[in-house]
Amino acid sequence: DLERQIEAFVDYDNTRRYHESLDNLTPADVYHVRPTIRNQATIVGRLVVSVRVWFLRRVEGKTMKIGQFVQSSIPAIFEYCERQDPAEFVRLQDTRYSKETFDINYPFCRPVDQIGQTDRVRYWNRDYVVNGISVRVTSQWFNPPTSKSLPLFRRYLVQRGIAVAHPLPETASDEAQSDAAVRAARGRYKGNAIGNAQNYLVRNILSRLGDEQFSAVQWQEVVEEFGRACAYYGAEGELVMDHVVPINKQALGEHRLGNLAPSCRACNARKSEQDFRDFLAGDQARIAAIEAHMIKYGYRPIGDHEQLREIIDLAHQDVRHLADRYVAIINTVLRGESGEEK
């Protein structure tokens, strides 16, 4: 019976299943070289690709509209900075100012020599020279309802009297509608779903740093080291692993033996995201015991590592950006389908 099933599967895969990697032919077609079928399949395959490209362009054309608008306005903005307000050029390089002014998470522009390797994808490739400084402009712009950048960007241009070649049409109620849409869209994210996903990603990254691996036997040796009792309170009974330096984007703890100590469930819950020194404030003996354990296993906490913290923050933000991105694409598709039905 098993042999018949295998034979049937092989026959199906070789003679009836069309493989995209084979230009939408079956392996039998390729083996026996059927030119007519090959030409027809190639045409069909190209048609499928064309439909995919058309669909992506249709979606991208709608979701990237603000990006095109910003790019067309950049020369006028920098001309304004050079001729009327040189200080504005400095402000545009500030993260907080850019967030408050445009609702974007990166500086509007940054000097090219200050854009790190991890941030290069966040900026368009074109260089602009402003007051003798070569800069690039961030590409991280999103359309309503995931962002209110569009009405804010329009307001910015109008308030400063910056004329652009192809401004987008604007109505009196456009900004109010956009703000309402943003509040509604962001309201969905006020639950724990996005925050949990962001924290899970950070924990996953920090847990996989380095190449240390350990076994259950080695973990039991750590438990024995602490007298088979809670490292924080001394209670015996059921013990769980606890990261003495928490795995989060503030503390930057890691999943290594030197950063693990046995804990009762009560202490594990109370300690939560605290550093062990804060949790054990005043109990110098237990703090010293944990520090000795860290030294024994060669664990040196990352500490205040600015570059790593920036990378972790970037990963943390990417989760929300990715969610916003796909929400915008799906909403565009659904609106298009709704319009076609009407």
XYZ file of N, CA and C in Angstrom, residues 91-291:
603
model
N 17.447 72.209 12.529
C 16.286 71.593 13.184
C 15.817 70.349 12.436
N 15.909 70.370 11.126
C 15.461 69.227 10.332
C 16.323 67.987 10.558
N 17.465 68.154 11.188
C 18.329 67.016 11.494
C 18.063 66.449 12.886
N 17.073 67.006 13.576
C 16.760 66.582 14.941
C 15.589 65.599 14.936
N 15.744 64.491 15.643
C 14.711 63.449 15.652
C 13.409 63.947 16.262
N 13.493 64.611 17.412
C 12.273 65.059 18.091
C 11.534 66.106 17.264
N 12.273 67.042 16.696
C 11.648 68.081 15.869
C 10.938 67.449 14.668
N 11.579 66.471 14.055
C 10.987 65.807 12.889
C 9.731 65.041 13.275
N 9.749 64.435 14.454
C 8.572 63.704 14.921
C 7.414 64.661 15.175
N 7.688 65.761 15.856
C 6.635 66.721 16.178
C 6.126 67.446 14.934
N 7.009 67.676 13.980
C 6.647 68.457 12.800
C 5.998 67.620 11.712
N 6.508 66.389 11.510
C 6.034 65.571 10.390
C 5.438 64.220 10.805
N 5.500 63.876 12.084
C 5.057 62.557 12.552
C 5.860 61.441 11.879
N 7.177 61.622 11.814
C 8.067 60.581 11.308
C 9.030 60.201 12.427
N 9.585 59.010 12.348
C 10.400 58.485 13.444
C 11.900 58.652 13.235
N 12.280 59.332 12.181
C 13.693 59.564 11.888
C 13.881 61.036 11.549
N 15.094 61.567 11.725
C 15.325 62.954 11.318
C 14.959 63.142 9.851
N 14.382 64.289 9.533
C 14.007 64.572 8.145
C 15.208 64.386 7.227
N 16.356 64.865 7.661
C 17.573 64.674 6.873
C 18.751 64.456 7.815
N 19.779 63.809 7.298
C 20.992 63.575 8.086
C 22.202 63.705 7.178
N 23.308 64.219 7.716
C 24.545 64.242 6.927
C 24.910 62.828 6.492
N 25.354 62.695 5.276
C 25.650 61.374 4.724
C 26.666 60.628 5.575
N 27.672 61.341 6.087
C 28.715 60.661 6.864
C 28.252 60.268 8.262
N 27.017 60.633 8.641
C 26.485 60.252 9.949
C 25.416 59.167 9.859
N 25.142 58.707 8.665
C 24.142 57.653 8.484
C 24.839 56.303 8.604
N 24.514 55.572 9.662
C 25.142 54.278 9.888
C 24.664 53.228 8.902
N 25.351 52.102 8.902
C 25.027 51.033 7.970
C 23.599 50.540 8.149
N 23.152 50.445 9.409
C 21.803 49.931 9.666
C 20.716 50.915 9.267
N 21.064 52.203 9.173
C 20.065 53.223 8.847
C 20.027 53.582 7.368
N 20.928 53.046 6.581
C 20.992 53.447 5.170
C 19.686 53.167 4.435
N 19.022 52.073 4.801
C 17.776 51.728 4.120
C 16.654 52.690 4.477
N 16.857 53.512 5.506
C 15.822 54.455 5.936
C 15.916 55.790 5.203
N 16.894 55.931 4.326
C 17.097 57.205 3.635
C 17.213 56.981 2.136
N 16.633 57.908 1.367
C 16.769 57.831 -0.081
C 18.230 58.020 -0.478
N 18.597 57.449 -1.614
C 20.003 57.431 -2.022
C 20.513 58.762 -2.556
N 19.626 59.662 -2.917
C 20.069 60.922 -3.514
C 20.690 61.839 -2.463
N 21.841 62.415 -2.798
C 22.518 63.362 -1.910
C 22.139 64.794 -2.282
N 21.922 65.615 -1.252
C 21.653 67.044 -1.443
C 22.726 67.820 -0.683
N 23.252 68.859 -1.291
C 24.257 69.684 -0.629
C 23.577 70.961 -0.149
N 23.552 71.136 1.172
C 22.899 72.291 1.787
C 23.917 72.981 2.685
N 24.170 74.240 2.423
C 25.165 74.996 3.200
C 26.497 74.247 3.286
N 26.855 73.613 2.184
C 28.131 72.911 2.121
C 28.137 71.528 2.751
N 26.979 71.061 3.222
C 26.894 69.751 3.877
C 26.074 68.804 3.001
N 26.610 67.620 2.749
C 25.911 66.621 1.947
C 24.976 65.817 2.849
N 23.679 65.820 2.521
C 22.687 65.141 3.355
C 21.787 64.252 2.504
N 21.096 63.349 3.195
C 20.055 62.541 2.570
C 18.772 62.692 3.378
N 17.642 62.477 2.714
C 16.334 62.655 3.348
C 15.719 61.287 3.629
N 15.072 61.169 4.785
C 14.475 59.890 5.161
C 13.356 59.490 4.205
N 13.255 58.208 3.968
C 12.207 57.669 3.091
C 11.033 57.106 3.890
N 11.074 57.252 5.212
C 10.069 56.618 6.072
C 8.832 57.487 6.251
N 8.035 57.574 5.186
C 6.791 58.334 5.190
C 5.634 57.384 4.913
N 4.527 57.577 5.629
C 3.380 56.690 5.470
C 2.113 57.512 5.271
N 1.232 56.975 4.446
C -0.026 57.650 4.151
C -1.042 57.461 5.268
N -2.045 58.329 5.349
C -3.162 58.078 6.251
C -3.815 56.748 5.868
N -4.388 55.985 6.805
C -4.614 56.393 8.189
C -3.511 55.982 9.148
N -2.417 55.376 8.655
C -1.384 54.915 9.572
C -0.501 56.043 10.075
N -0.576 57.204 9.472
C 0.251 58.331 9.882
C -0.457 59.626 9.495
N -0.179 60.693 10.230
C -0.728 61.999 9.859
C 0.344 62.874 9.220
N 1.357 62.238 8.634
C 2.453 62.976 8.011
C 1.985 63.853 6.851
N 1.021 63.367 6.067
C 0.597 64.114 4.883
C 0.025 65.484 5.231
N -0.979 65.588 6.116
C -1.486 66.925 6.455
C -0.444 67.783 7.162
N 0.404 67.161 7.977
C 1.444 67.931 8.664
C 2.470 68.477 7.672
N 2.808 67.675 6.677
C 3.773 68.127 5.678
C 3.196 69.272 4.853
N 1.915 69.165 4.503
C 1.261 70.263 3.783
C 1.291 71.541 4.617
N 0.942 71.399 5.902
C 0.917 72.563 6.788
C 2.301 73.203 6.871
N 3.326 72.358 6.948
C 4.701 72.854 7.030
C 5.034 73.731 5.826
N 4.683 73.273 4.641
C 4.982 74.035 3.428
C 4.207 75.351 3.389
N 2.933 75.284 3.757
C 2.090 76.484 3.702
C 2.559 77.526 4.711
N 2.848 77.103 5.940
C 3.248 78.047 6.981
C 4.539 78.777 6.637
N 5.414 78.132 5.898
C 6.699 78.749 5.557
C 6.706 79.351 4.163
N 5.572 79.272 3.502
C 5.475 79.852 2.173
C 6.364 79.171 1.158
N 6.565 77.874 1.318
C 7.416 77.120 0.398
C 6.568 76.635 -0.768
N 6.876 77.132 -1.946
C 6.122 76.746 -3.140
C 6.752 75.513 -3.766
N 5.916 74.533 -4.113
C 6.408 73.309 -4.748
C 5.748 73.151 -6.100
N 6.381 72.351 -6.944
C 5.923 72.225 -8.328
C 4.594 71.488 -8.444
N 4.417 70.416 -7.660
C 3.216 69.584 -7.816
C 2.579 69.293 -6.459
N 1.989 70.288 -5.822
C 1.348 70.027 -4.530
C 0.114 69.154 -4.692
N -0.158 68.342 -3.702
C -1.360 67.523 -3.739
C -2.568 68.368 -3.388
N -3.743 68.072 -3.950
C -4.947 68.841 -3.619
C -5.294 68.689 -2.147
N -5.817 69.724 -1.578
C -6.151 69.704 -0.159
C -7.480 70.405 0.050
N -8.335 69.819 0.876
C -9.605 70.444 1.209
C -9.560 70.903 2.646
N -10.506 71.739 3.022
C -10.512 72.287 4.377
C -10.678 71.202 5.420
N -11.429 70.154 5.065
C -11.702 69.103 6.045
C -10.708 67.959 5.962
N -9.784 68.048 5.014
C -8.861 66.934 4.780
C -8.041 66.604 6.015
N -7.494 67.637 6.656
C -6.635 67.404 7.807
C -7.424 66.837 8.975
N -8.628 67.381 9.192
C -9.449 66.877 10.292
C -9.822 65.422 10.066
N -10.171 65.095 8.798
C -10.506 63.716 8.491
C -9.306 62.811 8.697
N -8.126 63.305 8.302
C -6.920 62.501 8.457
C -6.619 62.258 9.922
N -6.736 63.318 10.753
C -6.482 63.165 12.183
C -7.433 62.144 12.795
N -8.704 62.204 12.382
C -9.682 61.256 12.916
C -9.344 59.838 12.489
N -8.910 59.701 11.231
C -8.550 58.371 10.739
C -7.344 57.823 11.478
N -6.368 58.718 11.745
C -5.173 58.285 12.472
C -5.539 57.827 13.872
N -6.399 58.613 14.540
C -6.794 58.231 15.898
C -7.514 56.891 15.888
N -8.380 56.702 14.877
C -9.120 55.441 14.801
C -8.179 54.279 14.535
N -7.240 54.490 13.591
C -6.310 53.406 13.252
C -5.409 53.077 14.417
N -4.890 54.120 15.076
C -3.978 53.869 16.182
C -4.709 53.323 17.391
N -6.016 53.613 17.463
C -6.781 53.091 18.583
C -6.760 51.578 18.613
N -6.684 50.964 17.434
C -6.645 49.508 17.384
C -5.360 48.973 17.994
N -4.313 49.796 17.955
C -3.011 49.329 18.414
C -2.772 49.618 19.893
N -3.765 50.208 20.567
C -3.532 50.579 21.953
C -3.609 49.387 22.894
N -4.006 48.232 22.347
C -3.969 47.032 23.153
C -2.533 46.558 23.282
N -2.375 45.340 23.749
C -1.032 44.824 23.998
C -0.437 44.094 22.804
N -1.213 43.925 21.722
C -0.749 43.071 20.627
C 0.571 43.548 20.036
N 0.644 44.814 19.617
C 1.872 45.314 19.002
C 2.996 45.374 20.027
N 2.692 45.857 21.226
C 3.717 45.936 22.267
C 4.288 44.573 22.603
N 3.419 43.576 22.687
C 3.892 42.219 22.968
C 4.779 41.704 21.845
N 4.376 41.984 20.605
C 5.179 41.537 19.462
C 6.542 42.218 19.462
N 6.567 43.515 19.779
C 7.831 44.243 19.831
C 8.740 43.666 20.910
N 8.182 43.442 22.093
C 8.987 42.912 23.197
C 9.463 41.495 22.913
N 8.605 40.699 22.265
C 8.994 39.330 21.943
C 10.170 39.330 20.968
N 10.130 40.226 19.982
C 11.231 40.301 19.020
C 12.533 40.683 19.718
N 12.467 41.680 20.601
C 13.669 42.108 21.321
C 14.226 40.963 22.156
N 13.349 40.253 22.861
C 13.797 39.114 23.673
C 14.414 38.032 22.789
N 13.819 37.817 21.634
C 14.336 36.802 20.722
C 15.737 37.166 20.241
N 15.943 38.432 19.904
C 17.260 38.880 19.432
C 18.302 38.729 20.533
N 17.982 39.251 21.721
C 18.946 39.219 22.817
C 19.224 37.785 23.283
N 18.231 36.918 23.157
C 18.420 35.529 23.580
C 19.347 34.766 22.647
N 19.525 35.270 21.433
C 20.319 34.541 20.442
C 21.690 35.152 20.209
N 22.047 36.183 20.966
C 23.364 36.792 20.785
C 24.457 35.820 21.224
N 25.589 35.894 20.536
C 26.699 35.014 20.887
C 26.441 33.582 20.462
N 27.302 32.692 20.888
C 27.170 31.292 20.481
C 27.163 30.346 21.678
N 26.838 30.868 22.868
C 26.835 30.011 24.056
C 25.644 29.068 24.042
N 25.913 27.815 24.315
C 24.865 26.815 24.464
C 25.101 26.072 25.767
N 24.013 25.697 26.422
C 24.166 24.943 27.662
C 23.064 23.902 27.753
N 23.323 22.897 28.552
C 22.402 21.767 28.671
C 21.608 21.853 29.970
N 20.639 20.951 30.088
C 19.841 20.876 31.314
C 20.723 20.496 32.501
N 21.743 19.686 32.234
C 22.663 19.282 33.307
C 23.415 20.501 33.836
N 23.866 21.360 32.929
C 24.584 22.565 33.354
C 23.673 23.502 34.140
N 22.414 23.582 33.729
C 21.469 24.412 34.482
C 21.275 23.861 35.895
N 21.201 22.561 36.018
C 21.048 21.955 37.338
C 22.272 22.231 38.211
N 23.434 22.346 37.592
C 24.641 22.699 38.349
C 24.515 24.107 38.929
N 23.882 25.006 38.164
C 23.646 26.363 38.668
C 22.676 26.316 39.843
N 21.632 25.505 39.713
C 20.659 25.370 40.803
C 21.352 24.858 42.062
N 22.231 23.880 41.890
C 22.980 23.345 43.030
C 23.875 24.417 43.644
N 24.449 25.243 42.800
C 25.329 26.316 43.266
C 24.606 27.237 44.249
N 23.305 27.434 44.026
C 22.512 28.292 44.911
C 21.776 27.476 45.979
N 22.248 26.249 46.205
C 21.672 25.427 47.269
C 20.270 24.947 46.989
N 19.938 24.812 45.703
C 18.598 24.394 45.282
C 17.524 25.255 45.937
N 17.813 26.552 46.008
C 16.881 27.502 46.625
C 16.835 28.775 45.790
N 15.824 29.577 46.026
C 15.651 30.839 45.306
C 16.835 31.763 45.582
N 17.444 32.281 44.516
C 18.611 33.151 44.671
C 18.252 34.488 45.305
N 16.973 34.844 45.314
C 16.558 36.145 45.833
C 16.005 36.086 47.257
N 15.414 34.928 47.612
C 14.723 34.865 48.903
C 15.134 33.657 49.728
N 15.710 32.657 49.071
C 16.136 31.463 49.783
C 15.074 30.397 49.908
N 13.900 30.631 49.301
C 12.816 29.654 49.398
C 13.146 28.419 48.570
N 12.766 27.263 49.093
C 12.953 26.015 48.365
C 11.635 25.614 47.708
N 11.689 24.571 46.920
C 10.482 24.126 46.227
C 10.640 24.284 44.730
N 9.540 24.616 44.044
C 9.585 24.758 42.590
C 10.397 25.995 42.211
N 11.378 25.801 41.349
C 12.253 26.892 40.927
C 12.196 27.055 39.409
N 12.304 28.287 38.962
C 12.294 28.582 37.527
C 13.534 29.399 37.183
N 13.859 29.429 35.898
C 14.970 30.264 35.434
C 14.582 31.736 35.514
N 15.494 32.549 35.996
C 15.266 33.993 35.993
C 16.506 34.685 35.452
N 16.303 35.640 34.553
C 17.418 36.426 34.026
C 17.709 37.546 35.021
N 18.858 37.477 35.658
C 19.164 38.458 36.703
C 19.258 39.864 36.116
N 19.817 39.979 34.901
C 19.737 41.221 34.132
C 18.654 40.980 33.085
N 17.528 41.668 33.175
C 16.377 41.355 32.314
C 16.696 41.433 30.826
N 16.002 40.601 30.067
C 16.126 40.646 28.609
C 15.084 41.627 28.082
N 15.467 42.863 27.947
C 14.609 43.880 27.346
C 15.496 44.962 26.751
N 14.895 45.910 26.057
C 15.699 46.893 25.333
C 16.311 47.944 26.241
N 15.897 47.970 27.509
C 16.533 48.886 28.449
C 17.767 48.248 29.094
N 17.597 47.031 29.621
C 18.686 46.386 30.360
C 19.669 45.640 29.457
N 19.191 45.144 28.300
C 20.028 44.414 27.339
C 20.646 43.155 27.955
N 19.840 42.421 28.723
C 20.320 41.152 29.259
C 20.360 40.086 28.175
N 21.067 38.974 28.454
C 21.200 37.894 27.477
C 20.838 36.560 28.114
N 20.559 35.581 27.254
C 20.204 34.244 27.733
C 21.475 33.405 27.826
N 22.220 33.614 28.894
C 23.461 32.881 29.146
C 23.431 32.346 30.571
N 24.191 31.286 30.811
C 24.200 30.693 32.150
C 24.584 31.714 33.214
N 25.528 32.580 32.881
C 25.969 33.573 33.852
C 24.922 34.617 34.172
N 23.866 34.672 33.348
C 22.790 35.631 33.595
C 21.527 34.934 34.088
N 21.662 33.666 34.464
C 20.514 32.900 34.940
C 20.707 32.492 36.392
N 19.631 32.589 37.149
C 19.653 32.157 38.544
C 18.311 31.519 38.864
N 18.289 30.540 39.766
C 17.013 29.925 40.140
C 16.171 30.889 40.969
N 14.881 30.872 40.722
C 13.980 31.774 41.438
C 12.671 31.063 41.726
N 12.094 31.350 42.885
C 10.736 30.868 43.137
C 9.794 31.686 42.260
N 8.604 31.172 42.028
C 7.686 31.863 41.126
C 7.262 33.229 41.678
N 7.166 33.336 42.973
C 6.752 34.610 43.569
C 7.785 35.696 43.293
N 9.065 35.388 43.512
C 10.118 36.378 43.254
C 10.245 36.669 41.766
N 10.080 35.628 40.953
C 10.155 35.817 39.511
C 9.093 36.806 39.043
N 7.892 36.700 39.610
C 6.805 37.606 39.227
C 7.041 39.010 39.774
N 7.504 39.115 41.027
C 7.711 40.436 41.632
C 8.890 41.167 40.998
N 9.941 40.426 40.691
C 11.129 41.056 40.101
C 10.814 41.569 38.702
N 10.118 40.768 37.921
C 9.674 41.154 36.582
C 10.836 41.718 35.757
N 10.764 42.992 35.385
C 11.764 43.604 34.510
C 12.853 44.355 35.281
N 12.952 44.129 36.587
C 13.959 44.835 37.380
C 15.326 44.157 37.281
N 16.370 44.956 37.401
C 17.710 44.416 37.554
C 17.814 43.798 38.949
N 18.596 42.734 39.079
C 18.663 42.033 40.365
C 19.155 42.942 41.486
N 20.004 43.912 41.168
C 20.514 44.818 42.210
C 19.405 45.707 42.753
N 18.528 46.148 41.853
C 17.398 46.964 42.300
C 16.417 46.133 43.112
N 16.180 44.909 42.663
C 15.228 44.042 43.354
C 15.731 43.657 44.746
N 17.049 43.474 44.858
C 17.643 43.058 46.136
C 18.252 44.233 46.897
N 17.763 45.418 46.663
C 18.333 46.611 47.294
C 18.535 46.397 48.792
N 19.784 46.529 49.232
C 20.095 46.383 50.652
C 20.587 45.005 51.037
N 20.297 43.984 50.245
C 20.733 42.622 50.577
C 22.068 42.351 49.882
N 23.134 42.886 50.459
C 24.447 42.823 49.824
C 24.969 41.395 49.690
N 24.608 40.533 50.608
C 25.101 39.154 50.556
C 24.570 38.437 49.316
N 23.275 38.585 49.048
C 22.700 37.913 47.874
C 23.181 38.571 46.580
N 23.340 39.889 46.598
C 23.874 40.580 45.417
C 25.278 40.069 45.113
N 26.095 39.929 46.156
C 27.469 39.444 45.978
C 27.481 38.016 45.450
N 26.549 37.184 45.915
C 26.487 35.793 45.459
C 26.160 35.722 43.968
N 25.234 36.554 43.528
C 24.866 36.559 42.108
C 26.006 37.119 41.267
N 26.656 38.156 41.748
C 27.789 38.722 41.008
C 28.927 37.706 40.890
